[in-house]
mmCIF file of C-alpha atoms in Angstrom:
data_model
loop_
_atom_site.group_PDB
_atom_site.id
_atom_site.type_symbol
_atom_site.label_atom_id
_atom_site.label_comp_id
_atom_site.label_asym_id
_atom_site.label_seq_id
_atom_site.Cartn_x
_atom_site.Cartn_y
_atom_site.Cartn_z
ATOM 1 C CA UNK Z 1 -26.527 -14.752 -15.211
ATOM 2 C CA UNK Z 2 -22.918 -13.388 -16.013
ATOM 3 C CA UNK Z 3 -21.537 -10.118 -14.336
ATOM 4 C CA UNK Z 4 -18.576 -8.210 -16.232
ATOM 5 C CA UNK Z 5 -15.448 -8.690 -14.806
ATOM 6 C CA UNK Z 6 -16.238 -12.001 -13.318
ATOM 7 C CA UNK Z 7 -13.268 -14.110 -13.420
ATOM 8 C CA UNK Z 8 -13.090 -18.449 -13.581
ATOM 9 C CA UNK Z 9 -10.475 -17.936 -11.540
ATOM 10 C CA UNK Z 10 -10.749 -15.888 -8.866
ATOM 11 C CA UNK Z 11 -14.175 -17.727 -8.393
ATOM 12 C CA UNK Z 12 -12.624 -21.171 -6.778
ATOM 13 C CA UNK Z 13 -13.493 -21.259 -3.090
ATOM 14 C CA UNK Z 14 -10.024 -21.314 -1.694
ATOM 15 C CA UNK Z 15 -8.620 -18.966 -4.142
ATOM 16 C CA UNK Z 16 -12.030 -16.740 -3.362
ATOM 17 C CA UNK Z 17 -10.185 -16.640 0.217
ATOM 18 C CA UNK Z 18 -6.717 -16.437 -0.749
ATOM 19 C CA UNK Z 19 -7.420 -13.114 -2.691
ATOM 20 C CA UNK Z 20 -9.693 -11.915 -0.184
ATOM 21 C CA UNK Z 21 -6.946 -12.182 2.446
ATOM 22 C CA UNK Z 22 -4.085 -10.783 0.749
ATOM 23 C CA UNK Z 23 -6.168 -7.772 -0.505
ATOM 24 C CA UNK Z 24 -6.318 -6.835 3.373
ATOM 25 C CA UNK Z 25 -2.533 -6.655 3.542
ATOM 26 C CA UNK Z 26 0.551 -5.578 1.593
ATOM 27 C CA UNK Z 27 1.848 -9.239 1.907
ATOM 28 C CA UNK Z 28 1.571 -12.141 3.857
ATOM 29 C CA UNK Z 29 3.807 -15.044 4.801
ATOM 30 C CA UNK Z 30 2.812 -18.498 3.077
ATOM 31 C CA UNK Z 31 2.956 -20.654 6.578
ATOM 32 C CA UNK Z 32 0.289 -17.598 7.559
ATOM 33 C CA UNK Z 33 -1.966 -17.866 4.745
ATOM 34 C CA UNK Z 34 -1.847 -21.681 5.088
ATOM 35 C CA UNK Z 35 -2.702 -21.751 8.429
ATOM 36 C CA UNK Z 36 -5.642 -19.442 8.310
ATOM 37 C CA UNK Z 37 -7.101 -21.221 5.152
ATOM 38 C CA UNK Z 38 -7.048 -24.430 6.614
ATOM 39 C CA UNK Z 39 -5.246 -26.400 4.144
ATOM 40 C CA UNK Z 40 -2.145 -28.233 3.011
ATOM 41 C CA UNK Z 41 1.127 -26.580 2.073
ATOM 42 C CA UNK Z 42 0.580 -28.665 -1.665
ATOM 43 C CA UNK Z 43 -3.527 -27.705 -1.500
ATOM 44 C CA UNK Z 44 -2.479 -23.799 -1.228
ATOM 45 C CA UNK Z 45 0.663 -24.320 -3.149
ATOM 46 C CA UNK Z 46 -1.348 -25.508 -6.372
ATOM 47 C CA UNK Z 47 -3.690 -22.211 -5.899
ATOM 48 C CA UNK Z 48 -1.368 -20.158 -5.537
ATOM 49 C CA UNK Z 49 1.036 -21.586 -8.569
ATOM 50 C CA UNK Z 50 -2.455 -20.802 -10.607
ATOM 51 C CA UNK Z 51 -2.787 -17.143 -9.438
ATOM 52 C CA UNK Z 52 0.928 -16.458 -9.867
ATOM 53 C CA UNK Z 53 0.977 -18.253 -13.578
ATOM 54 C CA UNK Z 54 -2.021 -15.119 -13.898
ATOM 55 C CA UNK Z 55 -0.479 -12.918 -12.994
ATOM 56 C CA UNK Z 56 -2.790 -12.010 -9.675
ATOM 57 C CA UNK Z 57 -0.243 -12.991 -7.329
ATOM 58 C CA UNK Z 58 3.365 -12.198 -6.648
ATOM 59 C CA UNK Z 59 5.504 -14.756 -4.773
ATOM 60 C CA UNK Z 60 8.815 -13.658 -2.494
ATOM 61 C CA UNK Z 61 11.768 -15.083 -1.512
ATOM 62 C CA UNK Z 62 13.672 -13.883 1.147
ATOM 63 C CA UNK Z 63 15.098 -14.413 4.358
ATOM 64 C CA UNK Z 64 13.761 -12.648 7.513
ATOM 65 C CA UNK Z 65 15.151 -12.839 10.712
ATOM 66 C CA UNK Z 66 17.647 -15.502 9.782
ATOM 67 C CA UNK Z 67 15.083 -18.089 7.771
ATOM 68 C CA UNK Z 68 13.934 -18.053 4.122
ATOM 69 C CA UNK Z 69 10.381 -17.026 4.138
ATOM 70 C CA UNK Z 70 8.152 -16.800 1.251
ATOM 71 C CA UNK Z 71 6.063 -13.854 0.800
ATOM 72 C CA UNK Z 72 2.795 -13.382 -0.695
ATOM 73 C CA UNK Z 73 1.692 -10.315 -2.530
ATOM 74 C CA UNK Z 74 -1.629 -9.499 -4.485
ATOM 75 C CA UNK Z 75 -0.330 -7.523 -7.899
ATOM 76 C CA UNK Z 76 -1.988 -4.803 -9.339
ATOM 77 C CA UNK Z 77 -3.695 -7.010 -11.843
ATOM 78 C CA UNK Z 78 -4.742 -9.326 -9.430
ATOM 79 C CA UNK Z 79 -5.909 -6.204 -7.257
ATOM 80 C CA UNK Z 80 -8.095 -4.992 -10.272
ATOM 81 C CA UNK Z 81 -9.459 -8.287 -11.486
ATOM 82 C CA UNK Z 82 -11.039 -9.324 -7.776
ATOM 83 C CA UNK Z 83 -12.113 -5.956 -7.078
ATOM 84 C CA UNK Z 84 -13.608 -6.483 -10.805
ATOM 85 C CA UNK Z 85 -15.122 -10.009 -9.610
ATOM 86 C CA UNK Z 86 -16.688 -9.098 -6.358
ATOM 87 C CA UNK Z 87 -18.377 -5.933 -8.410
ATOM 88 C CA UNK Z 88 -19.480 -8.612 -10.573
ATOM 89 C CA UNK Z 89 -20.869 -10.839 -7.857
ATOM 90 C CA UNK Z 90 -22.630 -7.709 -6.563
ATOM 91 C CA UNK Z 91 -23.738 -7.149 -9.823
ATOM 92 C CA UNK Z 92 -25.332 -10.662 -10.422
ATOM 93 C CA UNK Z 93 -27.177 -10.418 -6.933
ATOM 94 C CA UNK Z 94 -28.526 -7.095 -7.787
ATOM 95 C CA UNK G 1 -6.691 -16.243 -18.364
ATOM 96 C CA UNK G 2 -9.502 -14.197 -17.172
ATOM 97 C CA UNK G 3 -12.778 -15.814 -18.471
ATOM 98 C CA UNK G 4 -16.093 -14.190 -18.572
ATOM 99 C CA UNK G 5 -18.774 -16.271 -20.100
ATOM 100 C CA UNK G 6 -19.393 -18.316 -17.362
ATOM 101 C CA UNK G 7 -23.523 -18.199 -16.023
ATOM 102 C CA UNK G 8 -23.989 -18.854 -12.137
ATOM 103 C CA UNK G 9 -26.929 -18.025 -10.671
ATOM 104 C CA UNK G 10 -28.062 -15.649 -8.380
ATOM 105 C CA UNK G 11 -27.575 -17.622 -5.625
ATOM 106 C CA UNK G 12 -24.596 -19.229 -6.242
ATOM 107 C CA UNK G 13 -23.436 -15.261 -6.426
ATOM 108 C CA UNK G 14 -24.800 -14.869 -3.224
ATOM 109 C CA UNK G 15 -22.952 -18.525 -1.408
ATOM 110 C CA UNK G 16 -19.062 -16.374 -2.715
ATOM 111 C CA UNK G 17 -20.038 -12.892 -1.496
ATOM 112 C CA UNK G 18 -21.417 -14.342 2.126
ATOM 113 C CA UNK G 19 -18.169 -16.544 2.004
ATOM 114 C CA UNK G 20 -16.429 -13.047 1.084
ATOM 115 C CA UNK G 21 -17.869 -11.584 3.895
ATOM 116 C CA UNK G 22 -17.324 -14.214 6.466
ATOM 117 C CA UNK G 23 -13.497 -14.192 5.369
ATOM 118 C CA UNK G 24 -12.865 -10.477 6.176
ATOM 119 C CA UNK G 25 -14.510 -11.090 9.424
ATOM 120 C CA UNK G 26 -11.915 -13.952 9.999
ATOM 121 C CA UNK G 27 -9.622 -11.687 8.432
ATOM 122 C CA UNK G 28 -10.423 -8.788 11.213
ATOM 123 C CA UNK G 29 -10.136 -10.788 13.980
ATOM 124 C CA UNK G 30 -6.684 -12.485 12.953
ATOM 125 C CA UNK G 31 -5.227 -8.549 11.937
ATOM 126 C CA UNK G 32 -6.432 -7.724 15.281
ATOM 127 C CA UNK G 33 -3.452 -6.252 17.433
ATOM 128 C CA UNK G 34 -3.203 -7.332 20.998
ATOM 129 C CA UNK G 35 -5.366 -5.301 22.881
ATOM 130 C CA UNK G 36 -2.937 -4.002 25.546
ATOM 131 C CA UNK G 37 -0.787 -2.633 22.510
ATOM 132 C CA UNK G 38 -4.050 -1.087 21.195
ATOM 133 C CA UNK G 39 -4.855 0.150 24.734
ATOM 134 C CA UNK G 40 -1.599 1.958 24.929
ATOM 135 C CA UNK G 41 -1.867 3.677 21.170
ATOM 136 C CA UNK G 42 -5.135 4.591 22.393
ATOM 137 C CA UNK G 43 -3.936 6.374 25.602
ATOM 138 C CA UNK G 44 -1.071 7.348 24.267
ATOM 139 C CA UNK G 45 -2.964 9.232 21.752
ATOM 140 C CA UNK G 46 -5.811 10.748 23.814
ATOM 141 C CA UNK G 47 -2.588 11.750 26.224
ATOM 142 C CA UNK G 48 -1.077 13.340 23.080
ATOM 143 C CA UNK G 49 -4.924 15.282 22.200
ATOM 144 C CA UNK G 50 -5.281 16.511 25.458
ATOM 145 C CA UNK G 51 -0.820 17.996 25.856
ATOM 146 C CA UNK G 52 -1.256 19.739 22.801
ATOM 147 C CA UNK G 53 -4.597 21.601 24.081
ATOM 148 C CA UNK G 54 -2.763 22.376 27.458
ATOM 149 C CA UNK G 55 0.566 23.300 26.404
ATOM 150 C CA UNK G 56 1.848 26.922 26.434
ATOM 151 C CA UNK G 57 5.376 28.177 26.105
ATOM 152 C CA UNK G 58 7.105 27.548 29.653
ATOM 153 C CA UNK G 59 4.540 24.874 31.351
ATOM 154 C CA UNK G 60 5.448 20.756 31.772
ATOM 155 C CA UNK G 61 2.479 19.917 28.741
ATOM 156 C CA UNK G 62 4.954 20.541 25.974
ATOM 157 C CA UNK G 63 6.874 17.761 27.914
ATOM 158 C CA UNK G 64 3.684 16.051 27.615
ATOM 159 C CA UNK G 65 2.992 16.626 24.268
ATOM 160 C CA UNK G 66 6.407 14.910 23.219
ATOM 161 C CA UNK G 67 6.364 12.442 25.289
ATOM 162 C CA UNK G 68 2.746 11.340 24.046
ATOM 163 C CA UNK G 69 4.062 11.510 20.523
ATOM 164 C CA UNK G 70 6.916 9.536 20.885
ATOM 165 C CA UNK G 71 4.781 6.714 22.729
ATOM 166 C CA UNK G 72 2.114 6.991 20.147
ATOM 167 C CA UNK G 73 4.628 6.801 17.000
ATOM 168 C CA UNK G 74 6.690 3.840 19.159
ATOM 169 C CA UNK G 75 3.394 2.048 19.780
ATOM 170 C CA UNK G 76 2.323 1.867 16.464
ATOM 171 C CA UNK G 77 5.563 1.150 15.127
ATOM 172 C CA UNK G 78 5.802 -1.951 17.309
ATOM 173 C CA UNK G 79 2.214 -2.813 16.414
ATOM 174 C CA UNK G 80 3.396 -2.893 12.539
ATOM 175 C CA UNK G 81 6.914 -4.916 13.986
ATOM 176 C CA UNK G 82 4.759 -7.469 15.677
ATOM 177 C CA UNK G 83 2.929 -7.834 12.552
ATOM 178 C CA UNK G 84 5.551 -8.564 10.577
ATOM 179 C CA UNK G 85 7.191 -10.675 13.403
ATOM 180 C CA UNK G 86 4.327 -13.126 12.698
ATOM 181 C CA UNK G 87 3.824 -13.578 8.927
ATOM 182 C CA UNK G 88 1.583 -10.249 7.948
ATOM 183 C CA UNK G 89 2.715 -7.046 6.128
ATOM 184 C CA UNK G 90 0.081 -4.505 7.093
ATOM 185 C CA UNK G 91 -0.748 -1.973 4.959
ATOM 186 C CA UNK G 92 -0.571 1.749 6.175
ATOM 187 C CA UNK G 93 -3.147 3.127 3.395
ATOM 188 C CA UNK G 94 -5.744 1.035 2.447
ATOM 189 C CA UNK G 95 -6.477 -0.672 -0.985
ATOM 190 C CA UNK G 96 -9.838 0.225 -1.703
ATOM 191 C CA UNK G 97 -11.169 3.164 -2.692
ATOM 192 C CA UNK G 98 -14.108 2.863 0.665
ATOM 193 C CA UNK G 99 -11.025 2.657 2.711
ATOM 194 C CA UNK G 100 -8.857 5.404 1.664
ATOM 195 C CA UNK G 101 -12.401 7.704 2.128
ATOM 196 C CA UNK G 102 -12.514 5.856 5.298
ATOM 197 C CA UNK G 103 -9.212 6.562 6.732
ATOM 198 C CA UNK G 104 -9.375 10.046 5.280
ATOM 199 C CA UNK G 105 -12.593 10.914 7.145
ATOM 200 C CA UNK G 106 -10.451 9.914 10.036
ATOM 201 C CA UNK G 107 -7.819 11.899 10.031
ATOM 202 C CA UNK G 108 -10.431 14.727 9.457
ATOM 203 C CA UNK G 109 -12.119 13.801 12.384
ATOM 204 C CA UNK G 110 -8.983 13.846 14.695
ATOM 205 C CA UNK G 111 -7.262 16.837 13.368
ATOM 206 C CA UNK G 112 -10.689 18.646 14.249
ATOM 207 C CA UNK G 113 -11.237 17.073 17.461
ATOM 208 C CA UNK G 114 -7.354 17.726 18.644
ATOM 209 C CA UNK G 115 -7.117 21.461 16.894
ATOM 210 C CA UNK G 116 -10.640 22.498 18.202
ATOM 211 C CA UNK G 117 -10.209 21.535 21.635
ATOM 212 C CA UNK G 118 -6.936 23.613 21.662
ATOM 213 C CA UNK G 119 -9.139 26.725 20.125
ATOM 214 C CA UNK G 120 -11.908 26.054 22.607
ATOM 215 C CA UNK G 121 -9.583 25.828 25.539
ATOM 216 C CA UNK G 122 -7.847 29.066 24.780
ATOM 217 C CA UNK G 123 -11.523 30.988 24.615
ATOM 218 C CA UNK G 124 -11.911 29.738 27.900
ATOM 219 C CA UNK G 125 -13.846 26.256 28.556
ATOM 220 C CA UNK G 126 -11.234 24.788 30.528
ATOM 221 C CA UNK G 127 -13.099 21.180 30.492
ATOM 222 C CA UNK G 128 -12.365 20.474 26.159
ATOM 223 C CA UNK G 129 -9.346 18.861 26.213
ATOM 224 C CA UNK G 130 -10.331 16.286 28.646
ATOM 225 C CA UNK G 131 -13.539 15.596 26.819
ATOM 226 C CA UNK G 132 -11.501 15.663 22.844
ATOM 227 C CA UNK G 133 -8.588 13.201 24.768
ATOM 228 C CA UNK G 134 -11.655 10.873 25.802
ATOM 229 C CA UNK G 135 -13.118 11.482 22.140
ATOM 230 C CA UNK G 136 -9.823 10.782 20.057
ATOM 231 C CA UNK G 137 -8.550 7.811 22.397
ATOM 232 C CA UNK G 138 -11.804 6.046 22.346
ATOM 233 C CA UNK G 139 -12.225 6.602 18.479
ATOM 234 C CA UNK G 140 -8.846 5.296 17.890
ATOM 235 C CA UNK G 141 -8.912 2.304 19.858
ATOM 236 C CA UNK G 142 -12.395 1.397 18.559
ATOM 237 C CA UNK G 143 -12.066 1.866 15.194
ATOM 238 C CA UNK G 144 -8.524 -0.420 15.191
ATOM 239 C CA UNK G 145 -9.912 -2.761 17.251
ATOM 240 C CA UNK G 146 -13.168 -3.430 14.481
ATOM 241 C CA UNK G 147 -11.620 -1.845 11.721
ATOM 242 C CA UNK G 148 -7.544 -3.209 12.058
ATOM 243 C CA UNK G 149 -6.805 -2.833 8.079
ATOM 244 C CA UNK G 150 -8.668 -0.006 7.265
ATOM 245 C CA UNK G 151 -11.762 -1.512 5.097
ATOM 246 C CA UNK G 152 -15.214 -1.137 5.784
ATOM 247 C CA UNK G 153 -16.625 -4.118 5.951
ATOM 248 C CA UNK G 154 -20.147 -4.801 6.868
ATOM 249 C CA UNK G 155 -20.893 -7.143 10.288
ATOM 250 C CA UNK G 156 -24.424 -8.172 8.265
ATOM 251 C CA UNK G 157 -23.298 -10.235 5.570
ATOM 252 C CA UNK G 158 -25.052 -9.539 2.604
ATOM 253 C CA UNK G 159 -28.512 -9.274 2.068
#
């Protein structure tokens, strides 16, 4: 079966998670998201460099509290498309 | 990017939406504020609920009442600070449609609770802001402690 809106992407495991995580908050700190997943910094990193290359997620660059930090953001598209996925999901399981 | 003709089947569907569900479960519990911070909203509020009842023009609840805010808008402030202090922007309005109905509902619910009690009180039943401070304090502190970004999310899994 096929729902609409499901997405290849979005679909992985780990990047099931990582969008599923950041759609709770506005953003969330790499190191965080790393730690909470489980996984390696290159594991997450290559997820990540997937969404981003999407367009789902947005990555930031600054430095808070005197370190460089990198921020993690879902965009609107990315917002849309796994709201669209999960409907689809839903959809599928009836 | 986005691909659509992929088939899975119906319980493969199934496996990613548990998974879903098991992540914002981990999800609540690591957005979870400390619970003496969530304690202290909590009171903080219920104090705030139960001043604004009270007060009149020349008695110490007005001190109350701005004290209670303060505490309540420091609390919560520092709540979003420690947040951040750890890795996690927290979002004041939620994503999701659910949520945003959620939340709204909320605010419903406690502008009733704190504006009837202070209507009730002045008609003469002495005991309603004690009982609306209990009700908005223990609303608040549950529903931040299960609910900490705002989404509904269902403790079942799916079925």
């Amino acid at each position: 079966m096929k729902g609409v809106g499901f997405d290849n992407l979005i679909h992985a495991p780990n990047r099931l998670q990582i969008c599923a995580i950041l759609a709770a908050s506005a953003e969330i700190e790499f190191k965080v998201l790393r730690n909470e997943l489980d996984v390696s910094d290159s594991v997450l990193s290559k997820h990540i460099k997937l969404l981003e290359e999407a367009g789902y997620v947005l990555l930031n660059k600054r430095a808070d509290f005197g370190r460089q930090r990198t921020w993690l953001s879902l965009s609107s598209t990315g917002r849309a498309a796994f709201t669209e996925h999960v409907a689809a999901l839903k959809q599928i399981v009836g | 990017m986005k691909t659509t003709d992929t088939l899975i089947s119906v319980d493969e569907a199934r496996a990613a939406l548990e998974s879903l569900e098991d992540t914002h479960r981990k999800a609540i519990l690591f957005f979870r504020p400390p619970l003496w911070l969530n304690l202290l909203a909590a009171s903080m509020f219920g104090m705030l609920t139960m001043s604004y009842a009270l007060m009149s023009h020349d008695n110490n609840w007005v001190l109350g009442l701005d004290l209670s805010l303060a505490g309540f808008l420091l609390s919560v402030a520092f709540m979003f600070y420690s947040y951040r202090l750890l890795g996690i922007k927290m979002k004041i309005v939620p994503a999701s449609l659910s949520g945003k109905i959620f939340q709204a509902v909320q605010a419903v619910i406690y502008s009733a609770i704190i504006f009837g009690a202070r209507e009730l009180y002045l008609d003469g039943m002495a005991w309603t802001p004690y009982v609306a401070a209990v009700l908005n304090a223990g609303t608040f502190g549950y529903l931040i402690h299960h609910y900490p970004t705002g989404e509904l999310v269902s403790k079942e899994g799916v079925k």
